[in-house]
Amino acid sequence: MPDGKGEKVICRGYEAHTSGRMVQVGQTAPDFQATNADLKEVSLSSFKGKKVILNIFPSLDTSTCAMSVRQFNAKASGLDNTVVLCLSMDLPFAQKRFCTTEGLDNVLPLSLFRSQDFVKGYGLCLEDGPLKGLAARAVIVVDEAGKVSYTQLVSEISSEPDYDAALKAVE
């Protein structure tokens, strides 16, 4: 990003930039709305009182993104008072089809395709590079009070996030 406000990631060998700075640990997580499989809006604030893992990625149609959803689905089954939101620009229909086909029911897929408040509040939209317009790969953990307790912006978009560090943040 030319004005230097975004963060740098590597996407398919090319430098890309996010639309802004990612939220920081200790900050109140900005509320946002995303669309579920029934085309209803779901807000982050509707999960207040629970720990929330935000698994953010470009698209379920890539192997790394699909793997992150599978991994969090497997690991989320043993977490108390925790919900995993899988956020991408994929349409809700595609997210539902993927999770149904894969038998994934411990995560909640949510589409960001019309969520400007997420893009503005979290700064994770790719502004340039091969995946321009999609979300960067990141994991954010929000505690029961709505505070950010862990963040990871994955510097190489084709790499998986650090699942163990994210899960440790919800313990």
JSON list of C-alpha atoms in Angstrom, two decimals:
[
{"chain": "A", "resi": 1, "resn": "MET", "atom": "CA", "xyz": [0.00, 0.00, 0.00]},
{"chain": "A", "resi": 2, "resn": "PRO", "atom": "CA", "xyz": [1.65, 3.23, -1.09]},
{"chain": "A", "resi": 3, "resn": "ASP", "atom": "CA", "xyz": [0.75, 5.32, 2.00]},
{"chain": "A", "resi": 4, "resn": "GLY", "atom": "CA", "xyz": [2.32, 2.77, 4.35]},
{"chain": "A", "resi": 5, "resn": "LYS", "atom": "CA", "xyz": [-0.79, 2.29, 6.51]},
{"chain": "A", "resi": 6, "resn": "GLY", "atom": "CA", "xyz": [-1.24, -1.37, 5.68]},
{"chain": "A", "resi": 7, "resn": "GLU", "atom": "CA", "xyz": [0.84, -4.39, 6.53]},
{"chain": "A", "resi": 8, "resn": "LYS", "atom": "CA", "xyz": [2.98, -6.40, 4.14]},
{"chain": "A", "resi": 9, "resn": "VAL", "atom": "CA", "xyz": [2.34, -10.07, 3.33]},
{"chain": "A", "resi": 10, "resn": "ILE", "atom": "CA", "xyz": [3.66, -12.35, 0.61]},
{"chain": "A", "resi": 11, "resn": "CYS", "atom": "CA", "xyz": [1.13, -13.75, -1.82]},
{"chain": "A", "resi": 12, "resn": "ARG", "atom": "CA", "xyz": [2.25, -16.26, -4.46]},
{"chain": "A", "resi": 13, "resn": "GLY", "atom": "CA", "xyz": [5.74, -14.80, -4.37]},
{"chain": "A", "resi": 14, "resn": "TYR", "atom": "CA", "xyz": [4.58, -11.20, -4.66]},
{"chain": "A", "resi": 15, "resn": "GLU", "atom": "CA", "xyz": [4.47, -8.53, -2.00]},
{"chain": "A", "resi": 16, "resn": "ALA", "atom": "CA", "xyz": [0.92, -7.50, -1.13]},
{"chain": "A", "resi": 17, "resn": "HIS", "atom": "CA", "xyz": [-0.47, -5.03, 1.39]},
{"chain": "A", "resi": 18, "resn": "THR", "atom": "CA", "xyz": [-3.46, -4.99, 3.67]},
{"chain": "A", "resi": 19, "resn": "SER", "atom": "CA", "xyz": [-5.96, -2.17, 3.87]},
{"chain": "A", "resi": 20, "resn": "GLY", "atom": "CA", "xyz": [-4.79, -1.13, 7.32]},
{"chain": "A", "resi": 21, "resn": "ARG", "atom": "CA", "xyz": [-3.19, -2.24, 10.56]},
{"chain": "A", "resi": 22, "resn": "MET", "atom": "CA", "xyz": [-4.51, -5.35, 12.20]},
{"chain": "A", "resi": 23, "resn": "VAL", "atom": "CA", "xyz": [-6.10, -5.03, 15.64]},
{"chain": "A", "resi": 24, "resn": "GLN", "atom": "CA", "xyz": [-3.70, -5.31, 18.56]},
{"chain": "A", "resi": 25, "resn": "VAL", "atom": "CA", "xyz": [-3.70, -7.44, 21.70]},
{"chain": "A", "resi": 26, "resn": "GLY", "atom": "CA", "xyz": [-5.50, -5.61, 24.52]},
{"chain": "A", "resi": 27, "resn": "GLN", "atom": "CA", "xyz": [-7.70, -3.62, 22.16]},
{"chain": "A", "resi": 28, "resn": "THR", "atom": "CA", "xyz": [-11.47, -4.04, 22.16]},
{"chain": "A", "resi": 29, "resn": "ALA", "atom": "CA", "xyz": [-12.33, -6.12, 19.10]},
{"chain": "A", "resi": 30, "resn": "PRO", "atom": "CA", "xyz": [-14.34, -3.97, 16.69]},
{"chain": "A", "resi": 31, "resn": "ASP", "atom": "CA", "xyz": [-17.85, -5.29, 16.19]},
{"chain": "A", "resi": 32, "resn": "PHE", "atom": "CA", "xyz": [-18.72, -6.41, 12.69]},
{"chain": "A", "resi": 33, "resn": "GLN", "atom": "CA", "xyz": [-21.44, -8.21, 10.81]},
{"chain": "A", "resi": 34, "resn": "ALA", "atom": "CA", "xyz": [-20.96, -11.11, 8.46]},
{"chain": "A", "resi": 35, "resn": "THR", "atom": "CA", "xyz": [-23.41, -13.27, 6.54]},
{"chain": "A", "resi": 36, "resn": "ASN", "atom": "CA", "xyz": [-24.22, -16.85, 7.53]},
{"chain": "A", "resi": 37, "resn": "ALA", "atom": "CA", "xyz": [-25.42, -19.73, 5.35]},
{"chain": "A", "resi": 38, "resn": "ASP", "atom": "CA", "xyz": [-29.05, -18.60, 5.78]},
{"chain": "A", "resi": 39, "resn": "LEU", "atom": "CA", "xyz": [-28.12, -15.12, 4.46]},
{"chain": "A", "resi": 40, "resn": "LYS", "atom": "CA", "xyz": [-28.69, -13.63, 7.90]},
{"chain": "A", "resi": 41, "resn": "GLU", "atom": "CA", "xyz": [-26.32, -11.12, 9.45]},
{"chain": "A", "resi": 42, "resn": "VAL", "atom": "CA", "xyz": [-24.33, -12.32, 12.46]},
{"chain": "A", "resi": 43, "resn": "SER", "atom": "CA", "xyz": [-22.35, -9.89, 14.60]},
{"chain": "A", "resi": 44, "resn": "LEU", "atom": "CA", "xyz": [-19.27, -10.48, 16.71]},
{"chain": "A", "resi": 45, "resn": "SER", "atom": "CA", "xyz": [-21.11, -8.92, 19.65]},
{"chain": "A", "resi": 46, "resn": "SER", "atom": "CA", "xyz": [-23.66, -11.75, 19.56]},
{"chain": "A", "resi": 47, "resn": "PHE", "atom": "CA", "xyz": [-20.89, -13.99, 20.96]},
{"chain": "A", "resi": 48, "resn": "LYS", "atom": "CA", "xyz": [-20.08, -11.76, 23.95]},
{"chain": "A", "resi": 49, "resn": "GLY", "atom": "CA", "xyz": [-19.39, -13.92, 26.99]},
{"chain": "A", "resi": 50, "resn": "LYS", "atom": "CA", "xyz": [-17.67, -16.54, 24.82]},
{"chain": "A", "resi": 51, "resn": "LYS", "atom": "CA", "xyz": [-14.11, -16.82, 23.62]},
{"chain": "A", "resi": 52, "resn": "VAL", "atom": "CA", "xyz": [-14.02, -16.33, 19.85]},
{"chain": "A", "resi": 53, "resn": "ILE", "atom": "CA", "xyz": [-11.38, -17.51, 17.41]},
{"chain": "A", "resi": 54, "resn": "LEU", "atom": "CA", "xyz": [-11.53, -15.55, 14.15]},
{"chain": "A", "resi": 55, "resn": "ASN", "atom": "CA", "xyz": [-10.00, -17.73, 11.42]},
{"chain": "A", "resi": 56, "resn": "ILE", "atom": "CA", "xyz": [-9.65, -15.29, 8.52]},
{"chain": "A", "resi": 57, "resn": "PHE", "atom": "CA", "xyz": [-8.52, -16.39, 5.07]},
{"chain": "A", "resi": 58, "resn": "PRO", "atom": "CA", "xyz": [-8.81, -15.62, 1.32]},
{"chain": "A", "resi": 59, "resn": "SER", "atom": "CA", "xyz": [-10.99, -18.49, 0.05]},
{"chain": "A", "resi": 60, "resn": "LEU", "atom": "CA", "xyz": [-12.09, -22.02, 0.86]},
{"chain": "A", "resi": 61, "resn": "ASP", "atom": "CA", "xyz": [-11.17, -22.91, -2.71]},
{"chain": "A", "resi": 62, "resn": "THR", "atom": "CA", "xyz": [-7.48, -23.04, -1.80]},
{"chain": "A", "resi": 63, "resn": "SER", "atom": "CA", "xyz": [-5.88, -25.99, -0.04]},
{"chain": "A", "resi": 64, "resn": "THR", "atom": "CA", "xyz": [-4.35, -23.98, 2.82]},
{"chain": "A", "resi": 65, "resn": "CYS", "atom": "CA", "xyz": [-7.59, -22.17, 3.60]},
{"chain": "A", "resi": 66, "resn": "ALA", "atom": "CA", "xyz": [-9.56, -25.41, 3.52]},
{"chain": "A", "resi": 67, "resn": "MET", "atom": "CA", "xyz": [-6.97, -27.03, 5.80]},
{"chain": "A", "resi": 68, "resn": "SER", "atom": "CA", "xyz": [-7.25, -24.21, 8.34]},
{"chain": "A", "resi": 69, "resn": "VAL", "atom": "CA", "xyz": [-11.02, -24.74, 8.57]},
{"chain": "A", "resi": 70, "resn": "ARG", "atom": "CA", "xyz": [-10.55, -28.50, 8.95]},
{"chain": "A", "resi": 71, "resn": "GLN", "atom": "CA", "xyz": [-7.88, -28.04, 11.62]},
{"chain": "A", "resi": 72, "resn": "PHE", "atom": "CA", "xyz": [-9.89, -25.57, 13.67]},
{"chain": "A", "resi": 73, "resn": "ASN", "atom": "CA", "xyz": [-12.97, -27.77, 13.31]},
{"chain": "A", "resi": 74, "resn": "ALA", "atom": "CA", "xyz": [-11.07, -30.76, 14.73]},
{"chain": "A", "resi": 75, "resn": "LYS", "atom": "CA", "xyz": [-9.46, -28.78, 17.54]},
{"chain": "A", "resi": 76, "resn": "ALA", "atom": "CA", "xyz": [-12.54, -26.73, 18.44]},
{"chain": "A", "resi": 77, "resn": "SER", "atom": "CA", "xyz": [-14.58, -29.74, 19.52]},
{"chain": "A", "resi": 78, "resn": "GLY", "atom": "CA", "xyz": [-12.72, -29.85, 22.84]},
{"chain": "A", "resi": 79, "resn": "LEU", "atom": "CA", "xyz": [-12.83, -26.14, 23.67]},
{"chain": "A", "resi": 80, "resn": "ASP", "atom": "CA", "xyz": [-15.15, -24.90, 26.40]},
{"chain": "A", "resi": 81, "resn": "ASN", "atom": "CA", "xyz": [-17.16, -21.71, 25.91]},
{"chain": "A", "resi": 82, "resn": "THR", "atom": "CA", "xyz": [-15.43, -21.07, 22.58]},
{"chain": "A", "resi": 83, "resn": "VAL", "atom": "CA", "xyz": [-16.69, -20.51, 19.06]},
{"chain": "A", "resi": 84, "resn": "VAL", "atom": "CA", "xyz": [-14.60, -20.54, 15.88]},
{"chain": "A", "resi": 85, "resn": "LEU", "atom": "CA", "xyz": [-15.74, -18.13, 13.17]},
{"chain": "A", "resi": 86, "resn": "CYS", "atom": "CA", "xyz": [-14.27, -18.89, 9.73]},
{"chain": "A", "resi": 87, "resn": "LEU", "atom": "CA", "xyz": [-14.30, -15.63, 7.78]},
{"chain": "A", "resi": 88, "resn": "SER", "atom": "CA", "xyz": [-13.69, -15.19, 4.07]},
{"chain": "A", "resi": 89, "resn": "MET", "atom": "CA", "xyz": [-15.08, -13.37, 1.05]},
{"chain": "A", "resi": 90, "resn": "ASP", "atom": "CA", "xyz": [-16.52, -16.66, -0.22]},
{"chain": "A", "resi": 91, "resn": "LEU", "atom": "CA", "xyz": [-20.26, -16.56, -0.79]},
{"chain": "A", "resi": 92, "resn": "PRO", "atom": "CA", "xyz": [-22.34, -18.15, 1.98]},
{"chain": "A", "resi": 93, "resn": "PHE", "atom": "CA", "xyz": [-23.54, -20.85, -0.45]},
{"chain": "A", "resi": 94, "resn": "ALA", "atom": "CA", "xyz": [-19.99, -21.99, -1.14]},
{"chain": "A", "resi": 95, "resn": "GLN", "atom": "CA", "xyz": [-19.10, -21.96, 2.56]},
{"chain": "A", "resi": 96, "resn": "LYS", "atom": "CA", "xyz": [-22.17, -24.05, 3.42]},
{"chain": "A", "resi": 97, "resn": "ARG", "atom": "CA", "xyz": [-21.44, -26.53, 0.63]},
{"chain": "A", "resi": 98, "resn": "PHE", "atom": "CA", "xyz": [-17.83, -26.92, 1.77]},
{"chain": "A", "resi": 99, "resn": "CYS", "atom": "CA", "xyz": [-18.68, -27.44, 5.45]},
{"chain": "A", "resi": 100, "resn": "THR", "atom": "CA", "xyz": [-21.55, -29.82, 4.65]},
{"chain": "A", "resi": 101, "resn": "THR", "atom": "CA", "xyz": [-19.47, -31.89, 2.23]},
{"chain": "A", "resi": 102, "resn": "GLU", "atom": "CA", "xyz": [-16.58, -32.03, 4.70]},
{"chain": "A", "resi": 103, "resn": "GLY", "atom": "CA", "xyz": [-18.82, -32.76, 7.71]},
{"chain": "A", "resi": 104, "resn": "LEU", "atom": "CA", "xyz": [-17.51, -29.71, 9.58]},
{"chain": "A", "resi": 105, "resn": "ASP", "atom": "CA", "xyz": [-19.86, -28.69, 12.37]},
{"chain": "A", "resi": 106, "resn": "ASN", "atom": "CA", "xyz": [-17.55, -27.28, 15.08]},
{"chain": "A", "resi": 107, "resn": "VAL", "atom": "CA", "xyz": [-16.91, -24.04, 13.19]},
{"chain": "A", "resi": 108, "resn": "LEU", "atom": "CA", "xyz": [-19.23, -21.32, 11.93]},
{"chain": "A", "resi": 109, "resn": "PRO", "atom": "CA", "xyz": [-18.47, -20.14, 8.39]},
{"chain": "A", "resi": 110, "resn": "LEU", "atom": "CA", "xyz": [-19.33, -16.49, 7.81]},
{"chain": "A", "resi": 111, "resn": "SER", "atom": "CA", "xyz": [-19.05, -14.53, 4.58]},
{"chain": "A", "resi": 112, "resn": "LEU", "atom": "CA", "xyz": [-17.48, -11.08, 4.50]},
{"chain": "A", "resi": 113, "resn": "PHE", "atom": "CA", "xyz": [-18.69, -10.38, 0.96]},
{"chain": "A", "resi": 114, "resn": "ARG", "atom": "CA", "xyz": [-20.80, -7.43, 2.11]},
{"chain": "A", "resi": 115, "resn": "SER", "atom": "CA", "xyz": [-19.14, -6.62, 5.45]},
{"chain": "A", "resi": 116, "resn": "GLN", "atom": "CA", "xyz": [-17.53, -3.22, 5.11]},
{"chain": "A", "resi": 117, "resn": "ASP", "atom": "CA", "xyz": [-17.31, -2.87, 8.89]},
{"chain": "A", "resi": 118, "resn": "PHE", "atom": "CA", "xyz": [-15.00, -5.88, 9.09]},
{"chain": "A", "resi": 119, "resn": "VAL", "atom": "CA", "xyz": [-12.77, -4.59, 6.29]},
{"chain": "A", "resi": 120, "resn": "LYS", "atom": "CA", "xyz": [-12.54, -1.15, 7.93]},
{"chain": "A", "resi": 121, "resn": "GLY", "atom": "CA", "xyz": [-12.25, -2.34, 11.53]},
{"chain": "A", "resi": 122, "resn": "TYR", "atom": "CA", "xyz": [-9.70, -5.08, 11.04]},
{"chain": "A", "resi": 123, "resn": "GLY", "atom": "CA", "xyz": [-7.62, -3.79, 8.10]},
{"chain": "A", "resi": 124, "resn": "LEU", "atom": "CA", "xyz": [-7.23, -7.26, 6.59]},
{"chain": "A", "resi": 125, "resn": "CYS", "atom": "CA", "xyz": [-8.47, -6.73, 3.05]},
{"chain": "A", "resi": 126, "resn": "LEU", "atom": "CA", "xyz": [-5.72, -7.20, 0.47]},
{"chain": "A", "resi": 127, "resn": "GLU", "atom": "CA", "xyz": [-5.31, -3.91, -1.37]},
{"chain": "A", "resi": 128, "resn": "ASP", "atom": "CA", "xyz": [-3.02, -5.19, -4.11]},
{"chain": "A", "resi": 129, "resn": "GLY", "atom": "CA", "xyz": [-1.31, -8.34, -5.35]},
{"chain": "A", "resi": 130, "resn": "PRO", "atom": "CA", "xyz": [-2.81, -11.46, -6.96]},
{"chain": "A", "resi": 131, "resn": "LEU", "atom": "CA", "xyz": [-5.58, -11.81, -4.35]},
{"chain": "A", "resi": 132, "resn": "LYS", "atom": "CA", "xyz": [-6.59, -8.14, -4.26]},
{"chain": "A", "resi": 133, "resn": "GLY", "atom": "CA", "xyz": [-10.02, -7.72, -2.67]},
{"chain": "A", "resi": 134, "resn": "LEU", "atom": "CA", "xyz": [-9.85, -10.92, -0.62]},
{"chain": "A", "resi": 135, "resn": "ALA", "atom": "CA", "xyz": [-8.98, -11.21, 3.06]},
{"chain": "A", "resi": 136, "resn": "ALA", "atom": "CA", "xyz": [-5.41, -11.81, 4.22]},
{"chain": "A", "resi": 137, "resn": "ARG", "atom": "CA", "xyz": [-4.75, -14.94, 6.30]},
{"chain": "A", "resi": 138, "resn": "ALA", "atom": "CA", "xyz": [-4.93, -14.13, 10.00]},
{"chain": "A", "resi": 139, "resn": "VAL", "atom": "CA", "xyz": [-6.09, -15.50, 13.32]},
{"chain": "A", "resi": 140, "resn": "ILE", "atom": "CA", "xyz": [-7.47, -13.30, 16.07]},
{"chain": "A", "resi": 141, "resn": "VAL", "atom": "CA", "xyz": [-8.65, -14.51, 19.47]},
{"chain": "A", "resi": 142, "resn": "VAL", "atom": "CA", "xyz": [-11.20, -12.43, 21.36]},
{"chain": "A", "resi": 143, "resn": "ASP", "atom": "CA", "xyz": [-11.84, -13.10, 25.06]},
{"chain": "A", "resi": 144, "resn": "GLU", "atom": "CA", "xyz": [-15.21, -13.23, 26.83]},
{"chain": "A", "resi": 145, "resn": "ALA", "atom": "CA", "xyz": [-15.11, -9.49, 27.49]},
{"chain": "A", "resi": 146, "resn": "GLY", "atom": "CA", "xyz": [-14.55, -8.64, 23.82]},
{"chain": "A", "resi": 147, "resn": "LYS", "atom": "CA", "xyz": [-10.82, -7.85, 24.13]},
{"chain": "A", "resi": 148, "resn": "VAL", "atom": "CA", "xyz": [-8.25, -9.12, 21.64]},
{"chain": "A", "resi": 149, "resn": "SER", "atom": "CA", "xyz": [-6.00, -11.64, 23.41]},
{"chain": "A", "resi": 150, "resn": "TYR", "atom": "CA", "xyz": [-4.01, -13.00, 20.44]},
{"chain": "A", "resi": 151, "resn": "THR", "atom": "CA", "xyz": [-3.25, -12.03, 16.85]},
{"chain": "A", "resi": 152, "resn": "GLN", "atom": "CA", "xyz": [-1.33, -13.55, 13.99]},
{"chain": "A", "resi": 153, "resn": "LEU", "atom": "CA", "xyz": [-1.11, -12.07, 10.52]},
{"chain": "A", "resi": 154, "resn": "VAL", "atom": "CA", "xyz": [0.38, -14.93, 8.50]},
{"chain": "A", "resi": 155, "resn": "SER", "atom": "CA", "xyz": [3.20, -13.29, 6.54]},
{"chain": "A", "resi": 156, "resn": "GLU", "atom": "CA", "xyz": [3.15, -15.87, 3.72]},
{"chain": "A", "resi": 157, "resn": "ILE", "atom": "CA", "xyz": [-0.47, -16.33, 2.68]},
{"chain": "A", "resi": 158, "resn": "SER", "atom": "CA", "xyz": [0.14, -19.89, 1.47]},
{"chain": "A", "resi": 159, "resn": "SER", "atom": "CA", "xyz": [1.32, -20.91, 4.97]},
{"chain": "A", "resi": 160, "resn": "GLU", "atom": "CA", "xyz": [-0.98, -22.25, 7.67]},
{"chain": "A", "resi": 161, "resn": "PRO", "atom": "CA", "xyz": [-1.49, -20.26, 10.87]},
{"chain": "A", "resi": 162, "resn": "ASP", "atom": "CA", "xyz": [-0.02, -21.30, 14.21]},
{"chain": "A", "resi": 163, "resn": "TYR", "atom": "CA", "xyz": [-2.95, -23.36, 15.50]},
{"chain": "A", "resi": 164, "resn": "ASP", "atom": "CA", "xyz": [-1.30, -24.24, 18.81]},
{"chain": "A", "resi": 165, "resn": "ALA", "atom": "CA", "xyz": [-0.62, -20.59, 19.70]},
{"chain": "A", "resi": 166, "resn": "ALA", "atom": "CA", "xyz": [-4.21, -19.61, 18.91]},
{"chain": "A", "resi": 167, "resn": "LEU", "atom": "CA", "xyz": [-5.60, -22.50, 20.94]},
{"chain": "A", "resi": 168, "resn": "LYS", "atom": "CA", "xyz": [-3.30, -21.70, 23.85]},
{"chain": "A", "resi": 169, "resn": "ALA", "atom": "CA", "xyz": [-4.74, -18.16, 23.85]},
{"chain": "A", "resi": 170, "resn": "VAL", "atom": "CA", "xyz": [-8.22, -19.54, 24.62]},
{"chain": "A", "resi": 171, "resn": "GLU", "atom": "CA", "xyz": [-7.11, -21.81, 27.48]}
]
